[in-house]
Amino acid sequence: MKKSIKYIGALALTMALAGSCNERDFLTQTDPNRITETNFWKDESSLSMALAATYSPLRLPLYGYWGAFTGVQDINAMGDDVFTIPGEEAGTWAIASYTNDENNSDAADIFDRTYQCIHRANLILARIDKVPIDAAKKEIYIAEAKFLRGLSYFILASNWGAVPLRTEPVETTNAYAASCASKDEVWQQVISDLSAAKDKLPVKRDPKEQGRATSGAAIGFLGKAYLYMENYPQAEATLTLLTQAPYSYGLVDNFEDNFTDANEFNKESIFEWVCAPLGDPYGPWGAETANSPMFNYIPQFIGPPAGGGWFKYVPSNYLVSQFVKEPRPAGSDTKFDKRMYATLMWKYSTLGEADNTFYDNKTFDDLWGSARAKILRLYPDTKLDTTTNGRFLIKKYTGAWRNVANADNYWGATPSTANYRVMRFAEVLLMRAEAATRNGHTGVALADINQIRTRAGLAPKTAADLPGADQLIAEIDHQKLLEMFYEQNRIYDLRRWNKSAAQLASILTAREKQGANTFKAKHYVLPIPARELNANPKATQNDLWK
């Protein structure tokens, strides 16, 4: 259970070994009352603490790639499925509007936290031979460290491409200097680490260890890496492993169960971050201590003020239009795709259904009224359409499902503890469908698509409906947009499916994406942060940004 995962939050003892904001800050402590190189690596408990510290940079509630303030906020802002409210954080707005540069602090924070994870994984791999431990357990610790390193390089390859490749701990200032490996070399490191991890990690974890990586998580990200590399045969073969024994993944009946605390670690979950009522929810942001918070702060950033949120996004016109384009079959219990009711909030009567209430029985008009002042900032530059289909707010990842007052406010009485699902089996199916289509295995692709459609309450598609690869890919695009909304996937799909800057800029413009007029080829990647270039004399800026 999540209350048993305190080991993931028990970080204080390893911070002296793991460095601070970046690995170049590695220090060797000499105080005999503190943890040092000579007294730390002594038994399995030291490995557990070191591993906890290695997970930490990626799952910090506010910083890093899955942090509510930087990664979740900024990566999602680049897609065509949300409009970002202007006048909030300058770093986020620059990324959302494609006006960012190498001095963007948000992107630099993701970069630094990711390398922090790599450094800590490298420390474990370099020191584990000092620890007396059963050989079988040692293999699992090694595999887990490689999984986290591979996952980190996956983030770097996806966002920056060519970056410094470090597979040994950095323990001196001089050792920090490293030239940027090619994008292909970084992807090969991802493949190497995740391949090694999948062969040694357990299929399932003991209930007290839920939240730690499994072989299924390694396979899922390995298949995703192959897909991003456009190695479609390997992608399909790898992802297929998750559809057969010894794995028993599937789709949960209720789509919304993936975004609440009601059904965590369910059969759809491939990998998820543990959130729990542990630590100080009001402590300093980004701190890593034994009392670090493990709450879920994403609702705070998305939810409307009437629910206690800061309200930084609205769903884009394009997303709404795609949700309403295909009503469910006559006689269904809802008019539209089931996912729409878990993803968005609106005044149901506008679209011909009985109205609903949210949070502590607030009407949609209450929610919209509380957000109106911020919504007005969108105009005149962002053309939010509130007339064609009505007005919409985001529900997914908020606390609206709880129907309690102030549910999105982490300073409130009941801050969220819903786990964050990093990868779901639904994504696996859609990724395999894409790879299978590219490989000419249209039957496999159609079956995977129909699993997603059926759960959403939509009629299955036939081969006559989707007769060729172009039609299948278009349906996969459509389903990924609706299924994976706000799950840090959209911008990567847009880049992969639209190879030229002119083509992608045209699509972003047609979909009224903020910053479409400033989008250039360089925005296929993020620039290497200036502070990395200043600290690392061998690093060079990405070619697209020179």
Coordinates of C-alpha atoms in Angstrom, one line a residue:
M1 CA 0.0 0.0 0.0
K2 CA 1.1 3.6 -0.5
K3 CA 1.7 4.2 3.2
S4 CA 4.3 1.5 3.0
I5 CA 6.4 3.4 0.4
K6 CA 8.0 5.7 2.9
Y7 CA 11.3 4.4 1.6
I8 CA 10.8 6.4 -1.6
G9 CA 10.5 9.6 0.5
A10 CA 13.3 8.8 3.0
L11 CA 16.0 10.8 1.3
A12 CA 17.9 12.7 3.8
L13 CA 20.7 10.2 4.4
T14 CA 21.7 9.9 0.8
M15 CA 21.7 13.6 -0.2
A16 CA 25.3 14.0 0.9
L17 CA 26.3 11.3 -1.5
A18 CA 23.9 12.2 -4.3
G19 CA 24.8 15.8 -4.9
S20 CA 22.6 18.9 -4.9
C21 CA 21.1 20.7 -7.8
N22 CA 23.5 19.2 -10.2
E23 CA 26.0 16.3 -10.1
R24 CA 29.0 18.7 -10.4
D25 CA 28.2 19.7 -6.8
F26 CA 29.2 16.2 -5.5
L27 CA 30.8 16.6 -2.0
T28 CA 32.6 14.2 0.2
Q29 CA 31.6 14.8 3.8
T30 CA 34.2 14.6 6.6
D31 CA 32.0 15.1 9.7
P32 CA 32.1 11.8 11.6
N33 CA 28.5 12.3 12.6
R34 CA 27.3 12.5 9.0
I35 CA 27.1 10.0 6.2
T36 CA 30.3 9.6 4.2
E37 CA 31.8 7.4 1.5
T38 CA 33.5 5.2 4.1
N39 CA 30.5 4.5 6.3
F40 CA 27.5 4.6 4.0
W41 CA 27.7 1.6 1.6
K42 CA 27.5 -1.1 4.3
D43 CA 24.3 -3.1 3.8
E44 CA 21.0 -3.4 1.9
S45 CA 19.4 -0.6 3.8
S46 CA 22.0 1.8 2.3
L47 CA 21.1 0.6 -1.2
S48 CA 17.4 1.1 -0.4
M49 CA 18.1 4.7 0.7
A50 CA 20.3 5.4 -2.3
L51 CA 17.7 4.0 -4.6
A52 CA 15.0 6.2 -2.9
A53 CA 17.2 9.2 -3.7
T54 CA 17.5 8.1 -7.3
Y55 CA 13.8 8.0 -7.8
S56 CA 13.4 11.4 -6.2
P57 CA 14.5 13.9 -8.9
L58 CA 12.0 12.4 -11.4
R59 CA 9.0 12.3 -9.1
L60 CA 9.4 15.5 -7.1
P61 CA 6.0 16.9 -6.7
L62 CA 6.9 20.3 -8.3
Y63 CA 10.1 20.0 -10.2
G64 CA 11.6 17.7 -12.8
Y65 CA 10.0 16.0 -15.8
W66 CA 7.0 14.8 -13.8
G67 CA 6.8 17.8 -11.5
A68 CA 3.6 19.8 -11.5
F69 CA 5.4 23.1 -11.7
T70 CA 7.9 22.3 -14.5
G71 CA 7.6 19.1 -16.4
V72 CA 3.8 18.4 -16.3
Q73 CA 3.1 22.1 -16.8
D74 CA 5.6 22.9 -19.5
I75 CA 5.7 19.7 -21.6
N76 CA 1.9 19.7 -21.9
A77 CA 1.8 23.4 -22.8
M78 CA 3.6 22.7 -26.1
G79 CA 0.8 20.6 -27.5
D80 CA -2.2 21.5 -29.6
D81 CA -4.7 20.3 -26.9
V82 CA -4.5 23.1 -24.4
F83 CA -4.4 26.9 -24.2
T84 CA -2.0 28.3 -21.6
I85 CA -3.2 31.3 -19.6
P86 CA -0.9 34.2 -20.2
G87 CA 0.5 36.3 -17.4
E88 CA 1.5 33.4 -15.2
E89 CA 5.1 32.0 -15.0
A90 CA 7.3 33.5 -17.7
G91 CA 9.2 30.3 -18.2
T92 CA 6.1 28.3 -18.9
W93 CA 4.7 31.0 -21.3
A94 CA 7.9 31.1 -23.2
I95 CA 7.8 27.3 -23.8
A96 CA 4.1 27.3 -24.6
S97 CA 4.5 30.1 -27.1
Y98 CA 7.7 28.8 -28.6
T99 CA 9.7 31.9 -27.5
N100 CA 12.0 30.0 -25.2
D101 CA 15.8 30.0 -25.4
E102 CA 18.7 28.5 -23.6
N103 CA 18.1 30.7 -20.5
N104 CA 14.7 29.2 -19.8
S105 CA 14.8 28.2 -16.1
D106 CA 12.0 25.6 -16.3
A107 CA 13.7 23.6 -19.0
A108 CA 17.0 23.9 -17.2
D109 CA 15.4 22.6 -14.1
I110 CA 14.1 19.5 -15.9
F111 CA 17.6 19.0 -17.4
D112 CA 19.4 19.3 -14.1
R113 CA 17.0 17.1 -12.2
T114 CA 17.3 14.4 -14.9
Y115 CA 21.1 14.4 -14.6
Q116 CA 20.8 14.3 -10.9
C117 CA 18.9 11.0 -11.3
I118 CA 21.5 9.7 -13.7
H119 CA 24.3 10.6 -11.2
R120 CA 22.6 8.8 -8.4
A121 CA 22.0 5.7 -10.5
N122 CA 25.7 5.8 -11.5
L123 CA 26.7 6.0 -7.8
I124 CA 24.7 2.8 -7.1
L125 CA 26.2 1.0 -10.0
A126 CA 29.7 2.0 -9.1
R127 CA 29.4 1.3 -5.3
I128 CA 27.2 -1.8 -5.2
D129 CA 30.1 -4.2 -5.1
K130 CA 31.0 -2.7 -1.7
V131 CA 27.7 -3.9 -0.2
P132 CA 27.4 -7.5 1.1
I133 CA 24.1 -8.6 -0.4
D134 CA 22.6 -11.7 -1.9
A135 CA 23.4 -12.1 -5.6
A136 CA 19.8 -12.3 -6.7
K137 CA 18.9 -9.1 -4.8
K138 CA 22.0 -7.4 -6.2
E139 CA 20.8 -8.1 -9.7
I140 CA 17.5 -6.4 -9.0
Y141 CA 19.1 -3.3 -7.5
I142 CA 21.4 -3.1 -10.6
A143 CA 18.5 -3.5 -12.9
E144 CA 16.5 -0.8 -11.0
A145 CA 19.3 1.7 -11.2
K146 CA 19.7 1.0 -14.9
F147 CA 15.9 1.4 -15.4
L148 CA 16.1 4.9 -13.8
R149 CA 19.2 5.9 -15.8
G150 CA 17.5 4.6 -19.0
L151 CA 14.3 6.5 -18.2
S152 CA 16.3 9.6 -17.6
Y153 CA 18.2 9.4 -20.9
F154 CA 14.8 8.7 -22.5
I155 CA 13.7 12.1 -21.3
L156 CA 16.9 13.8 -22.5
A157 CA 16.8 12.1 -25.9
S158 CA 13.1 13.0 -26.4
N159 CA 13.6 16.7 -25.4
W160 CA 17.2 17.6 -26.2
G161 CA 18.5 15.0 -28.5
A162 CA 22.3 15.3 -28.3
V163 CA 23.4 15.6 -24.7
P164 CA 26.4 14.6 -22.5
L165 CA 26.4 10.9 -21.9
R166 CA 27.6 9.9 -18.4
T167 CA 27.7 6.3 -17.2
E168 CA 30.1 6.9 -14.3
P169 CA 29.5 9.0 -11.2
V170 CA 31.0 12.5 -11.4
E171 CA 33.1 13.1 -8.4
T172 CA 35.4 16.0 -9.3
T173 CA 34.8 19.3 -11.0
N174 CA 37.1 18.3 -13.9
A175 CA 35.2 15.0 -14.5
Y176 CA 32.1 17.0 -15.1
A177 CA 33.3 18.2 -18.4
A178 CA 31.8 15.9 -21.1
S179 CA 31.1 16.5 -24.8
C180 CA 27.6 15.9 -26.2
A181 CA 27.0 12.5 -27.6
S182 CA 24.9 12.2 -30.7
K183 CA 21.2 11.7 -30.5
D184 CA 21.6 8.2 -31.8
E185 CA 24.2 7.4 -29.1
V186 CA 21.9 8.7 -26.4
W187 CA 19.0 6.5 -27.7
Q188 CA 21.4 3.5 -27.8
Q189 CA 22.1 4.1 -24.1
V190 CA 18.4 4.1 -23.4
I191 CA 18.0 0.8 -25.2
S192 CA 21.0 -0.7 -23.4
D193 CA 19.8 0.3 -19.9
L194 CA 16.1 -0.6 -20.4
S195 CA 17.0 -3.9 -22.1
A196 CA 19.2 -4.9 -19.1
A197 CA 16.5 -3.8 -16.7
K198 CA 13.7 -5.7 -18.3
D199 CA 15.6 -9.0 -18.0
K200 CA 16.2 -8.7 -14.2
L201 CA 13.4 -6.7 -12.7
P202 CA 10.5 -8.6 -11.2
V203 CA 7.2 -9.0 -13.0
K204 CA 5.3 -7.9 -9.9
R205 CA 6.3 -6.2 -6.7
D206 CA 5.4 -7.0 -3.1
P207 CA 2.6 -4.8 -1.9
K208 CA 5.1 -3.0 0.3
E209 CA 7.2 -2.2 -2.7
Q210 CA 4.6 -0.9 -5.1
G211 CA 5.8 2.1 -7.0
R212 CA 9.2 0.6 -7.7
A213 CA 10.0 -0.4 -11.3
T214 CA 9.0 -3.7 -12.7
S215 CA 10.0 -5.5 -15.8
G216 CA 6.7 -4.4 -17.4
A217 CA 7.7 -0.7 -16.9
A218 CA 11.1 -1.4 -18.5
I219 CA 9.5 -3.1 -21.4
G220 CA 6.9 -0.3 -21.8
F221 CA 9.6 2.4 -22.1
L222 CA 11.8 0.2 -24.2
G223 CA 9.0 -0.2 -26.7
K224 CA 8.3 3.5 -26.6
A225 CA 12.0 4.2 -27.2
Y226 CA 12.0 1.9 -30.3
L227 CA 8.8 3.7 -31.5
Y228 CA 10.5 7.1 -31.1
M229 CA 13.5 5.8 -33.0
E230 CA 11.2 4.5 -35.7
N231 CA 12.4 1.0 -35.3
Y232 CA 8.9 -0.3 -35.8
P233 CA 9.6 -4.1 -35.9
Q234 CA 11.3 -3.9 -32.5
A235 CA 8.7 -1.6 -31.1
E236 CA 5.9 -3.9 -32.0
A237 CA 7.7 -7.0 -30.8
T238 CA 8.7 -5.4 -27.5
L239 CA 5.2 -3.9 -26.7
T240 CA 3.6 -7.3 -27.6
L241 CA 5.4 -8.8 -24.6
L242 CA 3.0 -6.8 -22.3
T243 CA 0.0 -8.4 -23.9
Q244 CA 0.9 -12.0 -23.0
A245 CA 2.0 -14.1 -20.0
P246 CA 3.5 -13.6 -17.5
Y247 CA 1.9 -10.1 -17.8
S248 CA -1.8 -9.6 -17.1
Y249 CA -2.3 -5.9 -18.1
G250 CA -5.7 -4.7 -19.4
L251 CA -8.0 -1.7 -19.4
V252 CA -10.0 -0.9 -16.3
D253 CA -13.7 -0.5 -17.0
N254 CA -13.9 3.0 -15.7
F255 CA -11.4 5.4 -17.5
E256 CA -11.5 7.9 -14.6
D257 CA -10.1 5.3 -12.2
N258 CA -6.7 6.1 -13.8
F259 CA -6.8 9.6 -12.3
T260 CA -8.2 9.2 -8.8
D261 CA -7.0 7.4 -5.7
A262 CA -9.9 4.9 -5.9
N263 CA -8.2 2.2 -7.9
E264 CA -4.4 2.6 -7.7
F265 CA -2.0 0.0 -9.1
N266 CA -4.8 -1.4 -11.2
K267 CA -4.4 -3.7 -14.1
E268 CA -3.9 -0.8 -16.5
S269 CA -1.0 0.7 -14.6
I270 CA 2.4 0.0 -16.1
F271 CA 4.3 2.5 -14.0
E272 CA 3.1 5.1 -11.5
W273 CA 4.5 7.6 -9.0
V274 CA 3.3 7.1 -5.5
C275 CA 1.6 10.0 -3.8
A276 CA 0.6 9.7 -0.2
P277 CA -0.2 11.7 3.0
L278 CA 3.5 11.7 4.0
G279 CA 5.8 14.5 4.8
D280 CA 5.1 18.2 5.1
P281 CA 2.7 19.3 2.3
Y282 CA 3.6 22.9 2.9
G283 CA 7.4 22.5 3.0
P284 CA 9.8 24.2 0.6
W285 CA 9.4 23.3 -3.0
G286 CA 11.9 20.9 -4.4
A287 CA 13.5 20.1 -1.0
E288 CA 14.7 16.6 -0.5
T289 CA 14.6 15.6 3.2
A290 CA 13.2 12.8 5.3
N291 CA 10.0 15.0 5.6
S292 CA 9.7 15.8 1.9
P293 CA 6.0 15.9 0.8
M294 CA 4.5 13.0 -1.3
F295 CA 1.2 14.7 -2.1
N296 CA 0.0 15.3 -5.7
Y297 CA 0.1 19.0 -6.5
I298 CA -1.1 18.8 -10.2
P299 CA -4.7 19.7 -9.2
Q300 CA -3.4 23.0 -7.8
F301 CA -2.1 24.0 -11.2
I302 CA -5.1 23.0 -13.3
G303 CA -8.2 23.4 -11.3
P304 CA -10.4 26.5 -11.4
P305 CA -10.3 29.0 -8.4
A306 CA -13.8 27.8 -7.2
G307 CA -12.1 24.4 -6.6
G308 CA -9.0 26.0 -4.9
G309 CA -6.8 25.8 -8.0
W310 CA -4.5 28.3 -9.6
F311 CA -6.1 27.7 -13.1
K312 CA -3.3 27.8 -15.7
Y313 CA -4.9 26.0 -18.7
V314 CA -8.1 25.6 -20.6
P315 CA -8.8 22.8 -23.2
S316 CA -8.1 24.0 -26.7
N317 CA -10.8 24.5 -29.3
Y318 CA -9.2 21.6 -31.3
L319 CA -9.5 19.1 -28.4
V320 CA -13.1 20.0 -27.7
S321 CA -14.0 19.7 -31.4
Q322 CA -12.4 16.2 -31.5
F323 CA -14.3 15.0 -28.5
V324 CA -17.7 16.1 -29.8
K325 CA -17.2 15.0 -33.4
E326 CA -18.4 11.4 -32.8
P327 CA -21.4 11.0 -30.5
R328 CA -22.0 7.5 -29.0
P329 CA -24.5 5.1 -30.6
A330 CA -28.2 5.8 -30.0
G331 CA -29.4 4.5 -26.7
S332 CA -26.1 4.9 -24.9
D333 CA -26.1 6.2 -21.3
T334 CA -24.1 9.3 -22.3
K335 CA -24.2 11.4 -25.5
F336 CA -20.5 11.6 -26.0
D337 CA -17.3 9.5 -25.6
K338 CA -17.1 8.4 -21.9
R339 CA -13.6 9.9 -21.6
M340 CA -15.0 13.3 -22.2
Y341 CA -16.8 13.3 -18.9
A342 CA -13.6 12.4 -17.0
T343 CA -11.5 14.8 -19.0
L344 CA -13.5 18.0 -19.3
M345 CA -16.1 20.0 -17.3
W346 CA -18.9 21.9 -19.1
K347 CA -22.5 22.9 -18.8
Y348 CA -24.1 19.6 -20.0
S349 CA -27.3 21.2 -21.0
T350 CA -25.5 23.2 -23.6
L351 CA -25.0 19.9 -25.5
G352 CA -28.3 18.4 -24.7
E353 CA -27.9 16.5 -21.4
A354 CA -28.9 17.1 -17.8
D355 CA -26.6 19.4 -16.0
N356 CA -24.1 18.1 -13.4
T357 CA -22.3 19.7 -10.4
F358 CA -18.7 19.6 -9.4
Y359 CA -16.5 19.8 -6.2
D360 CA -18.9 20.6 -3.3
N361 CA -22.0 20.7 -5.6
K362 CA -20.9 23.8 -7.5
T363 CA -22.5 24.4 -10.9
F364 CA -20.4 24.8 -14.0
D365 CA -21.4 28.5 -14.1
D366 CA -19.8 28.8 -10.6
L367 CA -16.6 27.3 -11.9
W368 CA -16.5 29.4 -15.0
G369 CA -17.3 32.6 -13.1
S370 CA -14.4 32.0 -10.7
A371 CA -12.0 31.5 -13.7
R372 CA -13.4 34.3 -15.9
A373 CA -10.8 37.0 -15.0
K374 CA -8.0 34.7 -16.1
I375 CA -9.8 33.5 -19.1
L376 CA -10.1 37.1 -20.4
R377 CA -6.3 37.2 -20.5
L378 CA -6.4 34.9 -23.5
Y379 CA -8.0 37.6 -25.7
P380 CA -7.4 38.9 -28.3
D381 CA -4.4 36.8 -29.1
T382 CA -5.8 33.4 -28.3
K383 CA -9.2 32.8 -29.9
L384 CA -10.9 30.6 -27.3
D385 CA -14.2 29.5 -28.9
T386 CA -17.0 29.5 -26.3
T387 CA -19.9 29.6 -28.7
T388 CA -19.6 26.7 -31.1
N389 CA -19.8 24.0 -28.5
G390 CA -19.9 26.1 -25.3
R391 CA -17.5 26.7 -22.5
F392 CA -15.1 24.0 -21.2
L393 CA -12.6 23.5 -18.3
I394 CA -10.2 20.7 -17.6
K395 CA -11.3 18.0 -15.2
K396 CA -8.6 15.4 -15.7
Y397 CA -6.0 15.5 -12.9
T398 CA -8.1 18.0 -10.9
G399 CA -9.9 17.0 -7.7
A400 CA -13.4 17.6 -9.1
W401 CA -14.2 13.9 -8.9
R402 CA -14.0 14.1 -5.1
N403 CA -16.9 16.5 -4.7
V404 CA -15.4 18.2 -1.7
A405 CA -14.7 21.9 -1.1
N406 CA -11.3 23.3 -2.0
A407 CA -10.3 19.9 -3.5
D408 CA -7.6 21.4 -5.7
N409 CA -5.9 23.4 -3.0
Y410 CA -2.9 21.6 -1.5
W411 CA -3.1 24.1 1.4
G412 CA -6.6 22.9 2.0
A413 CA -7.9 20.3 4.5
T414 CA -7.6 17.4 2.0
P415 CA -4.7 17.8 -0.5
S416 CA -4.7 15.2 -3.2
T417 CA -2.9 11.8 -2.7
A418 CA -3.9 10.3 -6.1
N419 CA -1.0 8.5 -7.6
Y420 CA 0.3 9.8 -10.9
R421 CA 0.2 7.1 -13.7
V422 CA 3.3 7.5 -15.7
M423 CA 2.5 4.8 -18.3
R424 CA -0.8 3.0 -18.8
F425 CA -1.7 -0.1 -20.8
A426 CA -3.9 2.1 -23.0
E427 CA -0.8 3.9 -24.2
V428 CA 0.9 0.5 -24.9
L429 CA -2.0 -0.5 -27.1
L430 CA -1.9 2.7 -29.0
M431 CA 1.8 2.6 -29.4
R432 CA 1.6 -1.0 -30.6
A433 CA -1.2 -0.1 -33.0
E434 CA 1.1 2.5 -34.6
A435 CA 4.1 0.2 -34.9
A436 CA 1.9 -2.6 -36.2
T437 CA 0.4 -0.2 -38.9
R438 CA 3.9 0.8 -40.0
N439 CA 4.8 -2.9 -40.2
G440 CA 1.7 -3.8 -42.3
H441 CA 0.0 -5.7 -39.5
T442 CA -3.3 -4.0 -39.8
G443 CA -5.3 -6.6 -38.0
V444 CA -3.3 -6.1 -34.9
A445 CA -3.6 -2.4 -35.1
L446 CA -7.3 -2.5 -35.6
A447 CA -7.8 -4.8 -32.6
D448 CA -5.8 -2.5 -30.4
I449 CA -7.7 0.5 -31.5
N450 CA -11.0 -1.2 -30.9
Q451 CA -10.0 -2.0 -27.3
I452 CA -9.6 1.7 -26.7
R453 CA -12.8 2.6 -28.5
T454 CA -14.9 0.0 -26.8
R455 CA -13.8 1.2 -23.3
A456 CA -14.7 4.7 -24.4
G457 CA -18.2 3.6 -25.4
L458 CA -17.7 4.0 -29.1
A459 CA -18.6 1.5 -31.8
P460 CA -15.7 -0.6 -33.0
K461 CA -14.1 0.3 -36.4
T462 CA -14.0 -2.3 -39.2
A463 CA -11.4 -2.9 -41.9
A464 CA -13.7 -1.2 -44.3
D465 CA -13.8 1.9 -42.0
L466 CA -10.0 2.0 -41.9
P467 CA -8.8 0.4 -45.1
G468 CA -5.2 1.6 -45.2
A469 CA -2.3 2.8 -43.2
D470 CA -3.2 6.5 -43.6
Q471 CA -6.7 5.9 -42.2
L472 CA -5.3 3.8 -39.3
I473 CA -2.7 6.4 -38.4
A474 CA -5.3 9.1 -38.5
E475 CA -7.5 7.1 -36.1
I476 CA -4.5 6.4 -33.8
D477 CA -3.8 10.1 -33.8
H478 CA -7.4 10.9 -32.9
Q479 CA -7.5 8.3 -30.1
K480 CA -4.2 9.3 -28.6
L481 CA -5.4 12.9 -28.5
L482 CA -8.5 11.9 -26.5
E483 CA -7.1 9.0 -24.5
M484 CA -3.7 10.6 -23.5
F485 CA -4.7 14.2 -23.1
Y486 CA -2.4 16.0 -20.7
E487 CA -0.2 13.0 -20.1
Q488 CA 3.0 14.5 -21.6
N489 CA 2.8 12.7 -24.9
R490 CA 1.1 15.1 -27.4
I491 CA 4.1 17.3 -28.4
Y492 CA 6.3 14.2 -29.1
D493 CA 3.6 12.7 -31.3
L494 CA 3.2 15.9 -33.2
R495 CA 6.9 16.1 -33.9
R496 CA 7.2 12.5 -34.9
W497 CA 4.2 12.6 -37.3
N498 CA 5.1 15.9 -38.9
K499 CA 8.7 15.9 -39.9
S500 CA 9.2 19.3 -41.4
A501 CA 8.9 22.6 -39.5
A502 CA 6.7 24.0 -42.3
Q503 CA 4.3 21.0 -42.0
L504 CA 4.1 21.2 -38.2
A505 CA 3.8 24.9 -38.1
S506 CA 0.9 24.7 -40.6
I507 CA -0.9 22.1 -38.4
L508 CA -0.3 24.2 -35.2
T509 CA -1.7 27.3 -37.0
A510 CA -4.8 25.4 -38.2
R511 CA -5.4 24.2 -34.7
E512 CA -4.9 27.7 -33.3
K513 CA -1.9 26.7 -31.1
Q514 CA -0.4 29.6 -29.2
G515 CA 3.0 30.5 -30.7
A516 CA 2.3 28.7 -34.0
N517 CA 3.5 31.8 -35.8
T518 CA 6.9 31.7 -34.0
F519 CA 7.4 27.9 -34.4
K520 CA 10.6 27.0 -36.2
A521 CA 12.7 23.9 -36.8
K522 CA 14.7 24.5 -33.7
H523 CA 11.6 23.9 -31.6
Y524 CA 11.7 20.2 -32.3
V525 CA 14.1 20.1 -29.4
L526 CA 14.9 22.2 -26.3
P527 CA 18.2 24.1 -26.3
I528 CA 21.0 22.9 -24.1
P529 CA 20.6 25.2 -21.0
A530 CA 23.0 28.1 -20.7
R531 CA 24.0 27.0 -17.2
E532 CA 25.1 23.6 -18.5
L533 CA 27.1 25.2 -21.3
N534 CA 28.8 27.6 -18.8
A535 CA 29.6 24.8 -16.4
N536 CA 30.6 22.2 -18.9
P537 CA 33.4 23.5 -21.2
K538 CA 33.0 20.5 -23.6
A539 CA 29.3 20.8 -24.1
T540 CA 28.0 22.4 -27.3
Q541 CA 24.6 23.8 -28.2
N542 CA 22.2 21.7 -30.2
D543 CA 22.8 22.2 -33.9
L544 CA 19.2 23.4 -34.4
W545 CA 19.8 26.2 -31.9
K546 CA 23.2 27.4 -33.1

